[in-house]
Amino acid sequence: MGQDYYAVLELGRGAKDADIKKAYRKLSLKYHPLKCKEPWAPKKFKQLAEAYDVLSDPMKKGIYDKFGEEGLKGGIPLEFGAENPWSTGYVFHNKPEKVFREFFGGDNPFAEFFAEDGSELVVPFGGLQGRGAMKQDPPIVRNLYLSLEDLFYGCTKKMKISHRVLNEDGLTSTIRDKILTIDVQPGWKQGTSVTFEKEGDQGPNVIPADITFVVQEKPHPRFRRVNDDLIYISTIPLGKALVGCSVAVRTLDGRLLNIPINDIVDPQYCKVVPGEGMPLAQDPRSKGNLLIYFNICFPKKLTPEKKILLRNALLS
C-alpha cells in the first residue's frame, strides 16, 4: 500500500492548504535532526518534507488524491494514441533541508525556530555544534537518465564532473575534470540513487559536498514501467475484442511474443503474461509481469445490413 502523506502530517483527507502549512511548520520543527536526537528523526524529517512537497502543490495533490502514491510516482494514463500516453512520474529530490529552507525562508533556516507554544527559540548559526565548526556543503543532486533497456540488462555509465581541487598551499584551488563510474544493476528503478562522497568543490574550512545521481527513466516507445511490471497498450478493433485475437509484443530483449487473447476484451480488461516484466533488483533471474491493456477501436459507421447482423447476434 502506498504512503499516506496526510497521515505523515497528522491530517485528515479534507485538510486545506492552511492546515497543511501549519502541520508542516509544527512537525518539521519538532522532528528536525538538530532538535530531535532520536535515531529515526532524519527519516521522519524527510517523510515530512516529501509529504509537504506533494500536498502543497495543487497538481501533485490532485493526482495523489485520485490515484494515490503509485499513480503519482508511476505516472497516470493521458490519452491513447499519443507518442507517450503516460504522464511523467513524481520523484522526490531527497533534499528535506531544501524544503525546510524554502518554507521558512533565508539561507540559514536554523537562525530562528519557533517552539510549539509559539515562543521564539534562537539557535546559533552552524546548528548545535557551535560556531567555527567545519561545515559540509549541501549535496549536489544530478539526474541519471536511463532507458528501459539499460535498466533491463544493466550497464556502466561514466559521468564527467568538473570540481575545484585545493592546491598545495591549502588556500587556492584549480578546476579539474574527473570521471565517476556508475555500475547500473539490472532491475534498478526510477529514484534509485548513487552517492559519491565528498566529490564536490574543495575549499578551506569546508567539507566537499557529496554528489548524488538519481535514476530517471527515459520514456519508452512501447512500454511503461510500474514497479517490476511492464505495461503495454495494444490497439484492436471491436470485432477482435469480442471474438478473440492474438497480440504480438516485441520484448526488451528482442523476442517476439504472440499472446493469444481468448477472453472478451472490455475497457478494463488486462492480460497478464507472467515473467515478462523487468528483472527484480534483489534477484535479476526473476522478473515481474507483462500487463497488456487494450485500446478498443469502435467502427465509425455500419451499414444497415451489418446492424441487423449485430442486432441478431447480440440481442437474441
PDB file of N, CA and C in Angstrom, residues 185-239:
ATOM      1  N   GLN A 185      22.768  -1.717 -12.124  1.00  0.00           N
ATOM      2  CA  GLN A 185      22.393  -3.114 -11.961  1.00  0.00           C
ATOM      3  C   GLN A 185      21.022  -3.385 -12.589  1.00  0.00           C
ATOM      4  N   PRO A 186      20.826  -4.592 -13.160  1.00  0.00           N
ATOM      5  CA  PRO A 186      19.514  -4.928 -13.719  1.00  0.00           C
ATOM      6  C   PRO A 186      18.418  -4.791 -12.659  1.00  0.00           C
ATOM      7  N   GLY A 187      17.318  -4.151 -13.044  1.00  0.00           N
ATOM      8  CA  GLY A 187      16.184  -4.024 -12.140  1.00  0.00           C
ATOM      9  C   GLY A 187      16.141  -2.740 -11.340  1.00  0.00           C
ATOM     10  N   TRP A 188      17.190  -1.893 -11.440  1.00  0.00           N
ATOM     11  CA  TRP A 188      17.115  -0.612 -10.740  1.00  0.00           C
ATOM     12  C   TRP A 188      15.867   0.136 -11.171  1.00  0.00           C
ATOM     13  N   LYS A 189      15.298   0.926 -10.238  1.00  0.00           N
ATOM     14  CA  LYS A 189      14.069   1.662 -10.516  1.00  0.00           C
ATOM     15  C   LYS A 189      14.325   3.159 -10.528  1.00  0.00           C
ATOM     16  N   GLN A 190      13.355   3.874 -11.078  1.00  0.00           N
ATOM     17  CA  GLN A 190      13.410   5.328 -11.022  1.00  0.00           C
ATOM     18  C   GLN A 190      13.471   5.762  -9.563  1.00  0.00           C
ATOM     19  N   GLY A 191      14.367   6.694  -9.283  1.00  0.00           N
ATOM     20  CA  GLY A 191      14.551   7.164  -7.914  1.00  0.00           C
ATOM     21  C   GLY A 191      15.719   6.517  -7.201  1.00  0.00           C
ATOM     22  N   THR A 192      16.256   5.413  -7.770  1.00  0.00           N
ATOM     23  CA  THR A 192      17.455   4.815  -7.184  1.00  0.00           C
ATOM     24  C   THR A 192      18.583   5.840  -7.212  1.00  0.00           C
ATOM     25  N   SER A 193      19.301   5.970  -6.128  1.00  0.00           N
ATOM     26  CA  SER A 193      20.355   6.985  -6.052  1.00  0.00           C
ATOM     27  C   SER A 193      21.715   6.342  -5.798  1.00  0.00           C
ATOM     28  N   VAL A 194      22.737   6.964  -6.369  1.00  0.00           N
ATOM     29  CA  VAL A 194      24.132   6.551  -6.174  1.00  0.00           C
ATOM     30  C   VAL A 194      24.897   7.773  -5.704  1.00  0.00           C
ATOM     31  N   THR A 195      25.556   7.670  -4.553  1.00  0.00           N
ATOM     32  CA  THR A 195      26.239   8.825  -3.972  1.00  0.00           C
ATOM     33  C   THR A 195      27.757   8.635  -3.982  1.00  0.00           C
ATOM     34  N   PHE A 196      28.445   9.656  -4.458  1.00  0.00           N
ATOM     35  CA  PHE A 196      29.910   9.708  -4.393  1.00  0.00           C
ATOM     36  C   PHE A 196      30.256  10.735  -3.320  1.00  0.00           C
ATOM     37  N   GLU A 197      30.812  10.246  -2.226  1.00  0.00           N
ATOM     38  CA  GLU A 197      31.040  11.110  -1.078  1.00  0.00           C
ATOM     39  C   GLU A 197      32.190  12.082  -1.319  1.00  0.00           C
ATOM     40  N   LYS A 198      31.953  13.339  -0.948  1.00  0.00           N
ATOM     41  CA  LYS A 198      32.970  14.404  -0.924  1.00  0.00           C
ATOM     42  C   LYS A 198      33.656  14.601  -2.277  1.00  0.00           C
ATOM     43  N   GLU A 199      32.872  14.543  -3.354  1.00  0.00           N
ATOM     44  CA  GLU A 199      33.424  14.782  -4.691  1.00  0.00           C
ATOM     45  C   GLU A 199      33.087  16.176  -5.199  1.00  0.00           C
ATOM     46  N   GLY A 200      32.499  17.007  -4.349  1.00  0.00           N
ATOM     47  CA  GLY A 200      32.204  18.379  -4.744  1.00  0.00           C
ATOM     48  C   GLY A 200      33.437  19.261  -4.676  1.00  0.00           C
ATOM     49  N   ASP A 201      33.222  20.577  -4.749  1.00  0.00           N
ATOM     50  CA  ASP A 201      34.338  21.526  -4.722  1.00  0.00           C
ATOM     51  C   ASP A 201      35.045  21.515  -3.375  1.00  0.00           C
ATOM     52  N   GLN A 202      36.371  21.501  -3.433  1.00  0.00           N
ATOM     53  CA  GLN A 202      37.173  21.609  -2.223  1.00  0.00           C
ATOM     54  C   GLN A 202      37.434  23.083  -1.930  1.00  0.00           C
ATOM     55  N   GLY A 203      37.624  23.396  -0.653  1.00  0.00           N
ATOM     56  CA  GLY A 203      37.925  24.761  -0.245  1.00  0.00           C
ATOM     57  C   GLY A 203      38.378  24.776   1.195  1.00  0.00           C
ATOM     58  N   PRO A 204      39.007  25.856   1.608  1.00  0.00           N
ATOM     59  CA  PRO A 204      39.454  25.939   3.004  1.00  0.00           C
ATOM     60  C   PRO A 204      38.268  25.992   3.956  1.00  0.00           C
ATOM     61  N   ASN A 205      38.346  25.227   5.015  1.00  0.00           N
ATOM     62  CA  ASN A 205      37.346  25.217   6.085  1.00  0.00           C
ATOM     63  C   ASN A 205      35.975  24.697   5.651  1.00  0.00           C
ATOM     64  N   VAL A 206      35.934  23.938   4.556  1.00  0.00           N
ATOM     65  CA  VAL A 206      34.664  23.325   4.155  1.00  0.00           C
ATOM     66  C   VAL A 206      34.904  21.850   3.833  1.00  0.00           C
ATOM     67  N   ILE A 207      33.888  21.062   4.071  1.00  0.00           N
ATOM     68  CA  ILE A 207      33.920  19.660   3.667  1.00  0.00           C
ATOM     69  C   ILE A 207      33.229  19.573   2.307  1.00  0.00           C
ATOM     70  N   PRO A 208      33.885  18.997   1.286  1.00  0.00           N
ATOM     71  CA  PRO A 208      33.272  18.946  -0.043  1.00  0.00           C
ATOM     72  C   PRO A 208      31.912  18.251  -0.008  1.00  0.00           C
ATOM     73  N   ALA A 209      31.037  18.708  -0.859  1.00  0.00           N
ATOM     74  CA  ALA A 209      29.694  18.140  -0.938  1.00  0.00           C
ATOM     75  C   ALA A 209      29.738  16.730  -1.516  1.00  0.00           C
ATOM     76  N   ASP A 210      28.764  15.917  -1.128  1.00  0.00           N
ATOM     77  CA  ASP A 210      28.552  14.637  -1.799  1.00  0.00           C
ATOM     78  C   ASP A 210      27.849  14.900  -3.128  1.00  0.00           C
ATOM     79  N   ILE A 211      28.135  14.060  -4.120  1.00  0.00           N
ATOM     80  CA  ILE A 211      27.442  14.147  -5.403  1.00  0.00           C
ATOM     81  C   ILE A 211      26.564  12.913  -5.552  1.00  0.00           C
ATOM     82  N   THR A 212      25.281  13.131  -5.735  1.00  0.00           N
ATOM     83  CA  THR A 212      24.316  12.038  -5.843  1.00  0.00           C
ATOM     84  C   THR A 212      23.665  12.041  -7.221  1.00  0.00           C
ATOM     85  N   PHE A 213      23.677  10.895  -7.867  1.00  0.00           N
ATOM     86  CA  PHE A 213      22.990  10.711  -9.141  1.00  0.00           C
ATOM     87  C   PHE A 213      21.705   9.930  -8.882  1.00  0.00           C
ATOM     88  N   VAL A 214      20.599  10.460  -9.381  1.00  0.00           N
ATOM     89  CA  VAL A 214      19.282   9.846  -9.179  1.00  0.00           C
ATOM     90  C   VAL A 214      18.770   9.321 -10.515  1.00  0.00           C
ATOM     91  N   VAL A 215      18.417   8.050 -10.545  1.00  0.00           N
ATOM     92  CA  VAL A 215      17.959   7.413 -11.785  1.00  0.00           C
ATOM     93  C   VAL A 215      16.615   7.993 -12.218  1.00  0.00           C
ATOM     94  N   GLN A 216      16.559   8.387 -13.494  1.00  0.00           N
ATOM     95  CA  GLN A 216      15.310   8.804 -14.133  1.00  0.00           C
ATOM     96  C   GLN A 216      15.111   7.934 -15.378  1.00  0.00           C
ATOM     97  N   GLU A 217      13.938   7.356 -15.516  1.00  0.00           N
ATOM     98  CA  GLU A 217      13.672   6.503 -16.669  1.00  0.00           C
ATOM     99  C   GLU A 217      13.273   7.343 -17.881  1.00  0.00           C
ATOM    100  N   LYS A 218      13.920   7.072 -19.000  1.00  0.00           N
ATOM    101  CA  LYS A 218      13.521   7.733 -20.242  1.00  0.00           C
ATOM    102  C   LYS A 218      12.196   7.136 -20.731  1.00  0.00           C
ATOM    103  N   PRO A 219      11.344   7.955 -21.355  1.00  0.00           N
ATOM    104  CA  PRO A 219      10.113   7.396 -21.948  1.00  0.00           C
ATOM    105  C   PRO A 219      10.455   6.331 -22.984  1.00  0.00           C
ATOM    106  N   HIS A 220       9.657   5.273 -23.022  1.00  0.00           N
ATOM    107  CA  HIS A 220       9.892   4.172 -23.950  1.00  0.00           C
ATOM    108  C   HIS A 220       8.770   4.126 -24.977  1.00  0.00           C
ATOM    109  N   PRO A 221       9.078   3.829 -26.222  1.00  0.00           N
ATOM    110  CA  PRO A 221       8.023   3.853 -27.253  1.00  0.00           C
ATOM    111  C   PRO A 221       6.973   2.763 -27.103  1.00  0.00           C
ATOM    112  N   ARG A 222       7.298   1.662 -26.408  1.00  0.00           N
ATOM    113  CA  ARG A 222       6.336   0.550 -26.323  1.00  0.00           C
ATOM    114  C   ARG A 222       5.830   0.283 -24.909  1.00  0.00           C
ATOM    115  N   PHE A 223       6.643   0.516 -23.903  1.00  0.00           N
ATOM    116  CA  PHE A 223       6.303   0.082 -22.561  1.00  0.00           C
ATOM    117  C   PHE A 223       6.282   1.236 -21.571  1.00  0.00           C
ATOM    118  N   ARG A 224       5.511   1.014 -20.517  1.00  0.00           N
ATOM    119  CA  ARG A 224       5.546   1.872 -19.342  1.00  0.00           C
ATOM    120  C   ARG A 224       5.802   0.969 -18.143  1.00  0.00           C
ATOM    121  N   ARG A 225       6.741   1.363 -17.306  1.00  0.00           N
ATOM    122  CA  ARG A 225       7.096   0.523 -16.164  1.00  0.00           C
ATOM    123  C   ARG A 225       6.322   0.948 -14.922  1.00  0.00           C
ATOM    124  N   VAL A 226       5.799  -0.017 -14.186  1.00  0.00           N
ATOM    125  CA  VAL A 226       5.198   0.208 -12.877  1.00  0.00           C
ATOM    126  C   VAL A 226       5.802  -0.828 -11.933  1.00  0.00           C
ATOM    127  N   ASN A 227       6.664  -0.361 -11.049  1.00  0.00           N
ATOM    128  CA  ASN A 227       7.427  -1.247 -10.164  1.00  0.00           C
ATOM    129  C   ASN A 227       8.214  -2.246 -11.018  1.00  0.00           C
ATOM    130  N   ASP A 228       7.951  -3.544 -10.878  1.00  0.00           N
ATOM    131  CA  ASP A 228       8.695  -4.530 -11.668  1.00  0.00           C
ATOM    132  C   ASP A 228       7.907  -5.020 -12.882  1.00  0.00           C
ATOM    133  N   ASP A 229       6.731  -4.450 -13.114  1.00  0.00           N
ATOM    134  CA  ASP A 229       5.901  -4.864 -14.245  1.00  0.00           C
ATOM    135  C   ASP A 229       6.081  -3.901 -15.416  1.00  0.00           C
ATOM    136  N   LEU A 230       5.800  -4.412 -16.609  1.00  0.00           N
ATOM    137  CA  LEU A 230       5.785  -3.594 -17.812  1.00  0.00           C
ATOM    138  C   LEU A 230       4.361  -3.543 -18.351  1.00  0.00           C
ATOM    139  N   ILE A 231       3.922  -2.353 -18.710  1.00  0.00           N
ATOM    140  CA  ILE A 231       2.582  -2.169 -19.267  1.00  0.00           C
ATOM    141  C   ILE A 231       2.700  -1.912 -20.766  1.00  0.00           C
ATOM    142  N   TYR A 232       1.886  -2.641 -21.514  1.00  0.00           N
ATOM    143  CA  TYR A 232       1.845  -2.489 -22.975  1.00  0.00           C
ATOM    144  C   TYR A 232       0.406  -2.229 -23.384  1.00  0.00           C
ATOM    145  N   ILE A 233       0.197  -1.252 -24.250  1.00  0.00           N
ATOM    146  CA  ILE A 233      -1.148  -0.936 -24.719  1.00  0.00           C
ATOM    147  C   ILE A 233      -1.288  -1.390 -26.162  1.00  0.00           C
ATOM    148  N   SER A 234      -2.235  -2.292 -26.388  1.00  0.00           N
ATOM    149  CA  SER A 234      -2.492  -2.830 -27.728  1.00  0.00           C
ATOM    150  C   SER A 234      -3.798  -2.256 -28.265  1.00  0.00           C
ATOM    151  N   THR A 235      -3.762  -1.790 -29.491  1.00  0.00           N
ATOM    152  CA  THR A 235      -4.958  -1.267 -30.142  1.00  0.00           C
ATOM    153  C   THR A 235      -5.564  -2.352 -31.025  1.00  0.00           C
ATOM    154  N   ILE A 236      -6.827  -2.692 -30.761  1.00  0.00           N
ATOM    155  CA  ILE A 236      -7.510  -3.732 -31.528  1.00  0.00           C
ATOM    156  C   ILE A 236      -8.911  -3.241 -31.904  1.00  0.00           C
ATOM    157  N   PRO A 237      -9.453  -3.741 -33.026  1.00  0.00           N
ATOM    158  CA  PRO A 237     -10.820  -3.361 -33.399  1.00  0.00           C
ATOM    159  C   PRO A 237     -11.843  -4.055 -32.513  1.00  0.00           C
ATOM    160  N   LEU A 238     -13.052  -3.519 -32.501  1.00  0.00           N
ATOM    161  CA  LEU A 238     -14.113  -4.048 -31.664  1.00  0.00           C
ATOM    162  C   LEU A 238     -14.390  -5.519 -31.958  1.00  0.00           C
ATOM    163  N   GLY A 239     -14.345  -5.885 -33.214  1.00  0.00           N
ATOM    164  CA  GLY A 239     -14.622  -7.277 -33.577  1.00  0.00           C
ATOM    165  C   GLY A 239     -13.677  -8.248 -32.902  1.00  0.00           C
TER     166      GLY A 239
END
